Amino acid sequence: MKIVKVIGGLGNQMFQFALYKALQKQFPEERVLLDLHCFNGYHKHHGFEIGQLFHADYEEASLREVAKVAYPYPNYQYWRFGSRILPDRKTMLKEKPNYIFESTALTREGNTYYDGYWQHEEYFLPIREVLLQTFAFTGFEENGRNLETAHLVTNMNSCAIHVRRGDYINDKLFRNICDIKYYQHAIQMMTEKVHPEIFCVFSDDIPWCHKHLPSLLGQAETVYVDWNMGKDSFYDMHLMSLCHHQIIANSSFSWWGAWLNTNKEKIVLAPKKWWNIKDAHSPISSNWIRI
């Protein structure tokens, strides 16, 4: 039995779910389950979204099943407290603090509990086609502005720009990485490489983008996507993925927007540093450009 703990926003959930699918492929004779109990009492983001947004089948672990391989935390607060003081059990595979790729994740025999974010495509690159089908968005017909924008970015040489501010501004782990200098460099490089006809800007701080990006984008046509709010924010990821090229932030949300892009000629620009952690390993794909 293999159990993958899921927590975090949509992007992190997709990394964890991708590992779940990879484990199913690797261990076809074993039960592979999701531990969703940490979403009880978890008030960040929008809860467990995989089951709501995608046609994704999964089996959820009961607390009794979790107890066989890990500590059966019934909610987020118990996990936050217990995970800091209790030692790892032998059946637990916990991601390292520097987020290095764990080479044994897909080869461990026997019962295993996976606790981490698993932000390396090496875990699931062999099943890319399966994940493209699993993470297929639907529902644009319900929103005229998204449908119109999707038509624009698919029929023009387009580039998505993601600016993550909001909770990052005061977060020691992520702040001050993708600053204005990063976007200046990225936009200049993207313009030189592919000459986009249209830029599509996504952000949780659109006013900041209106203030700082026009001088960098010049006369290029620009769409500021400011209408997908709250539980509709996943539409931003879909639109990002439809753009021909991407400039991403140090965010799992735009990471997936770029990874789901099926354009074989795509250019993806990403920050060299992902976290403010010494010697931390970045999740950036090997064929993307780090700046």
Coordinates of C-alpha atoms in Angstrom, one line a residue:
M1 CA 0.0 0.0 0.0
K2 CA 1.2 3.5 -0.9
I3 CA -0.3 6.6 0.5
V4 CA 0.4 10.2 -0.7
K5 CA -0.4 13.1 1.6
V6 CA -2.0 16.0 -0.2
I7 CA -2.0 19.6 1.0
G8 CA -1.5 23.1 -0.4
G9 CA -2.9 25.1 -3.3
L10 CA -3.8 23.8 -6.7
G11 CA -0.3 23.7 -8.1
N12 CA 1.1 21.8 -5.1
Q13 CA -1.9 19.4 -5.2
M14 CA -1.1 18.7 -8.9
F15 CA 2.5 17.8 -8.0
Q16 CA 1.3 15.4 -5.3
F17 CA -1.4 13.9 -7.6
A18 CA 1.2 13.5 -10.4
L19 CA 3.3 11.4 -8.0
Y20 CA 0.2 9.4 -7.1
K21 CA -0.4 8.6 -10.7
A22 CA 3.2 7.7 -11.2
L23 CA 3.0 5.3 -8.3
Q24 CA -0.1 3.7 -9.7
K25 CA 1.9 3.0 -12.9
Q26 CA 5.0 1.8 -11.1
F27 CA 3.1 -0.5 -8.6
P28 CA 0.1 -1.8 -10.5
E29 CA -0.5 -4.6 -8.0
E30 CA -0.6 -2.3 -5.0
R31 CA -3.3 0.0 -3.7
V32 CA -2.3 3.6 -4.0
L33 CA -4.3 6.1 -1.9
L34 CA -4.5 9.8 -1.1
D35 CA -4.5 11.1 2.4
L36 CA -6.8 14.2 2.3
H37 CA -7.3 14.6 6.1
C38 CA -5.1 17.7 6.3
F39 CA -7.7 19.6 4.4
N40 CA -9.9 19.4 7.5
G41 CA -9.5 22.8 9.2
Y42 CA -7.2 24.0 6.3
H43 CA -8.4 27.6 5.5
K44 CA -5.8 28.5 2.9
H45 CA -6.5 28.4 -0.9
H46 CA -9.7 26.6 -2.0
G47 CA -9.5 23.1 -0.4
F48 CA -8.9 19.9 -2.4
E49 CA -9.5 21.0 -6.0
I50 CA -8.3 18.0 -8.1
G51 CA -11.6 16.2 -7.7
Q52 CA -13.6 19.4 -8.5
L53 CA -11.7 20.6 -11.5
F54 CA -10.6 17.5 -13.4
H55 CA -12.1 14.1 -14.4
A56 CA -9.6 12.4 -12.1
D57 CA -10.2 9.1 -10.4
Y58 CA -8.6 8.5 -7.0
E59 CA -9.1 6.4 -3.8
E60 CA -9.0 8.2 -0.5
A61 CA -7.3 6.6 2.5
S62 CA -9.1 6.2 5.8
L63 CA -7.5 7.2 9.1
R64 CA -7.2 3.5 9.9
E65 CA -5.3 2.9 6.7
V66 CA -3.1 5.9 7.3
A67 CA -2.3 4.6 10.8
K68 CA -0.6 1.6 9.3
V69 CA 2.1 3.6 7.7
A70 CA 2.1 7.1 9.3
Y71 CA 0.5 9.1 12.1
P72 CA -3.2 9.4 11.5
Y73 CA -3.7 13.2 11.9
P74 CA -7.5 13.9 11.6
N75 CA -7.0 17.6 10.6
Y76 CA -4.5 20.3 9.6
Q77 CA -3.8 21.6 13.1
Y78 CA -2.9 18.2 14.4
W79 CA -0.6 17.6 11.5
R80 CA 1.2 20.9 12.0
F81 CA 1.9 20.2 15.6
G82 CA 2.6 16.5 15.4
S83 CA 4.9 16.6 12.3
R84 CA 7.2 18.9 14.2
I85 CA 7.7 16.8 17.3
L86 CA 7.2 13.1 16.3
P87 CA 10.0 11.1 14.6
D88 CA 9.5 9.7 11.1
R89 CA 8.3 6.1 11.0
K90 CA 10.2 3.6 8.9
T91 CA 7.3 3.4 6.5
M92 CA 7.3 7.2 6.0
L93 CA 9.2 8.9 3.1
K94 CA 9.5 12.5 3.9
E95 CA 10.9 15.0 1.4
K96 CA 14.2 16.6 2.4
P97 CA 14.3 20.2 3.6
N98 CA 16.2 21.3 0.5
Y99 CA 13.7 19.6 -1.8
I100 CA 16.2 17.4 -3.5
F101 CA 14.9 14.7 -5.9
E102 CA 14.3 11.5 -4.0
S103 CA 15.6 8.7 -6.2
T104 CA 14.0 6.0 -4.2
A105 CA 10.4 7.4 -4.3
L106 CA 9.4 5.1 -7.2
T107 CA 11.4 2.1 -6.2
R108 CA 10.5 1.6 -2.5
E109 CA 9.0 -1.8 -1.8
G110 CA 6.3 -2.4 0.7
N111 CA 4.0 0.1 2.5
T112 CA 5.1 3.7 2.2
Y113 CA 3.6 7.1 3.2
Y114 CA 4.8 10.0 1.1
D115 CA 4.9 13.4 2.8
G116 CA 6.1 16.2 0.7
Y117 CA 5.4 18.3 -2.4
W118 CA 7.5 16.3 -4.9
Q119 CA 8.2 19.2 -7.2
H120 CA 10.4 17.4 -9.8
E121 CA 9.1 16.3 -13.2
E122 CA 11.4 13.3 -13.0
Y123 CA 8.8 11.6 -10.8
F124 CA 6.2 11.7 -13.5
L125 CA 7.7 12.7 -16.8
P126 CA 7.2 9.1 -18.2
I127 CA 3.5 9.5 -17.8
R128 CA 3.2 13.0 -19.3
E129 CA 0.5 12.0 -21.7
V130 CA -1.6 10.5 -18.9
L131 CA -1.2 13.7 -16.9
L132 CA -2.1 15.9 -19.9
Q133 CA -5.4 14.0 -20.1
T134 CA -5.9 14.0 -16.3
F135 CA -5.3 17.7 -16.0
A136 CA -7.5 18.7 -19.0
F137 CA -9.5 21.8 -18.1
T138 CA -13.1 22.2 -19.3
G139 CA -15.9 24.8 -18.8
F140 CA -14.7 27.8 -20.9
E141 CA -18.1 27.9 -22.5
E142 CA -19.4 29.2 -19.2
N143 CA -17.3 32.3 -19.3
G144 CA -17.2 34.5 -22.4
R145 CA -14.1 36.5 -21.5
N146 CA -12.1 33.4 -20.9
L147 CA -13.3 31.9 -24.2
E148 CA -12.4 35.1 -26.1
T149 CA -9.0 35.3 -24.5
A150 CA -8.4 31.6 -25.2
H151 CA -9.1 32.3 -28.9
L152 CA -6.7 35.2 -28.9
V153 CA -3.7 33.4 -27.3
T154 CA -4.1 30.2 -29.4
N155 CA -4.3 32.1 -32.7
M156 CA -1.6 34.6 -32.0
N157 CA 2.1 34.3 -31.1
S158 CA 1.4 34.7 -27.4
C159 CA 3.3 34.8 -24.1
A160 CA 1.9 34.4 -20.6
I161 CA 3.5 36.4 -17.8
H162 CA 2.7 35.3 -14.2
V163 CA 3.4 37.7 -11.3
R164 CA 2.9 36.2 -7.9
R165 CA 2.8 38.8 -5.1
G166 CA 0.0 38.5 -2.4
D167 CA 1.1 36.0 0.2
Y168 CA 4.7 36.1 -1.2
I169 CA 5.4 39.7 -0.2
N170 CA 6.0 38.8 3.4
D171 CA 6.9 35.2 3.0
K172 CA 10.6 34.6 3.9
L173 CA 10.7 31.5 1.7
F174 CA 9.6 33.1 -1.6
R175 CA 9.8 36.9 -1.3
N176 CA 12.1 39.2 -3.4
I177 CA 13.0 36.5 -6.0
C178 CA 10.8 37.5 -9.0
D179 CA 11.3 41.3 -8.7
I180 CA 10.9 43.9 -11.3
K181 CA 14.4 43.2 -12.6
Y182 CA 13.5 39.6 -13.2
Y183 CA 10.5 40.6 -15.3
Q184 CA 12.5 43.3 -17.2
H185 CA 15.2 40.7 -18.1
A186 CA 12.6 38.0 -19.0
I187 CA 10.4 40.3 -21.2
Q188 CA 13.5 41.6 -23.0
M189 CA 14.8 38.0 -23.6
M190 CA 11.4 36.7 -24.7
T191 CA 10.9 39.6 -27.1
E192 CA 14.3 39.0 -28.7
K193 CA 13.7 35.2 -29.0
V194 CA 10.1 34.9 -30.2
H195 CA 8.7 38.5 -30.8
P196 CA 5.3 37.9 -29.2
E197 CA 2.3 39.5 -30.8
I198 CA 0.4 39.5 -27.5
F199 CA 1.3 39.3 -23.8
C200 CA -1.2 37.8 -21.4
V201 CA -0.6 38.9 -17.8
F202 CA -1.8 36.9 -14.8
S203 CA -1.4 38.0 -11.2
D204 CA -2.9 38.3 -7.8
D205 CA -1.9 41.9 -7.9
I206 CA -3.1 43.3 -11.2
P207 CA -2.7 47.0 -10.1
W208 CA 1.0 46.4 -9.5
C209 CA 1.2 44.9 -13.0
H210 CA -0.6 47.9 -14.5
K211 CA 1.9 50.2 -12.8
H212 CA 5.2 48.4 -13.6
L213 CA 4.8 46.3 -16.7
P214 CA 3.6 48.7 -19.5
S215 CA 7.0 50.4 -19.7
L216 CA 8.6 47.0 -20.2
L217 CA 6.1 45.7 -22.7
G218 CA 6.2 48.7 -25.0
Q219 CA 3.6 48.8 -27.8
A220 CA 2.9 45.0 -27.7
E221 CA -0.8 44.1 -27.3
T222 CA -1.4 43.2 -23.7
V223 CA -4.3 41.5 -21.9
Y224 CA -4.5 41.8 -18.1
V225 CA -6.6 38.9 -16.9
D226 CA -8.3 40.3 -13.8
W227 CA -11.6 38.5 -13.8
N228 CA -10.9 35.0 -12.6
M229 CA -11.2 35.4 -8.9
G230 CA -11.5 33.1 -5.9
K231 CA -12.5 29.6 -6.9
D232 CA -12.4 30.6 -10.6
S233 CA -8.7 31.3 -10.4
F234 CA -7.9 27.9 -12.0
Y235 CA -9.0 29.4 -15.3
D236 CA -5.8 31.5 -15.2
M237 CA -3.8 28.3 -15.3
H238 CA -5.7 27.0 -18.2
L239 CA -5.2 30.3 -20.2
M240 CA -1.5 30.3 -19.3
S241 CA -1.2 26.8 -20.7
L242 CA -2.8 27.9 -24.0
C243 CA -0.2 30.6 -24.6
H244 CA 2.6 29.7 -26.9
H245 CA 5.3 30.7 -24.4
Q246 CA 5.6 31.5 -20.7
I247 CA 7.4 33.7 -18.3
I248 CA 6.7 32.1 -14.9
A249 CA 7.1 33.1 -11.3
N250 CA 8.6 30.9 -8.5
S251 CA 5.1 29.5 -8.2
S252 CA 3.8 25.9 -8.7
F253 CA 0.7 27.5 -10.2
S254 CA 2.5 29.0 -13.2
W255 CA 4.9 26.0 -13.3
W256 CA 1.9 23.9 -14.3
G257 CA 0.7 26.5 -16.6
A258 CA 4.0 26.1 -18.5
W259 CA 4.3 22.3 -18.2
L260 CA 0.8 21.8 -19.6
N261 CA 1.6 23.8 -22.6
T262 CA 1.9 21.3 -25.5
N263 CA 3.5 23.7 -28.0
K264 CA 6.7 21.9 -29.1
E265 CA 8.4 25.2 -29.9
K266 CA 7.6 26.8 -26.6
I267 CA 10.1 29.0 -24.7
V268 CA 9.7 29.0 -20.9
L269 CA 11.6 31.5 -18.8
A270 CA 11.9 30.8 -15.1
P271 CA 13.9 32.2 -12.1
K272 CA 17.2 30.6 -11.3
K273 CA 16.3 30.6 -7.6
W274 CA 13.0 29.1 -6.5
W275 CA 13.3 29.4 -2.7
N276 CA 15.2 31.5 -0.3
I277 CA 16.9 28.4 1.0
K278 CA 20.6 27.7 0.7
D279 CA 21.4 24.8 -1.6
A280 CA 17.7 24.2 -2.3
H281 CA 17.0 22.3 -5.5
S282 CA 14.8 24.0 -8.0
P283 CA 11.8 22.3 -9.7
I284 CA 12.5 24.0 -13.1
S285 CA 12.4 21.7 -16.1
S286 CA 15.7 21.0 -17.7
N287 CA 14.6 22.4 -21.1
W288 CA 13.4 25.7 -19.7
I289 CA 15.6 28.7 -19.5
R290 CA 16.7 29.9 -16.0
I291 CA 17.4 33.6 -15.7

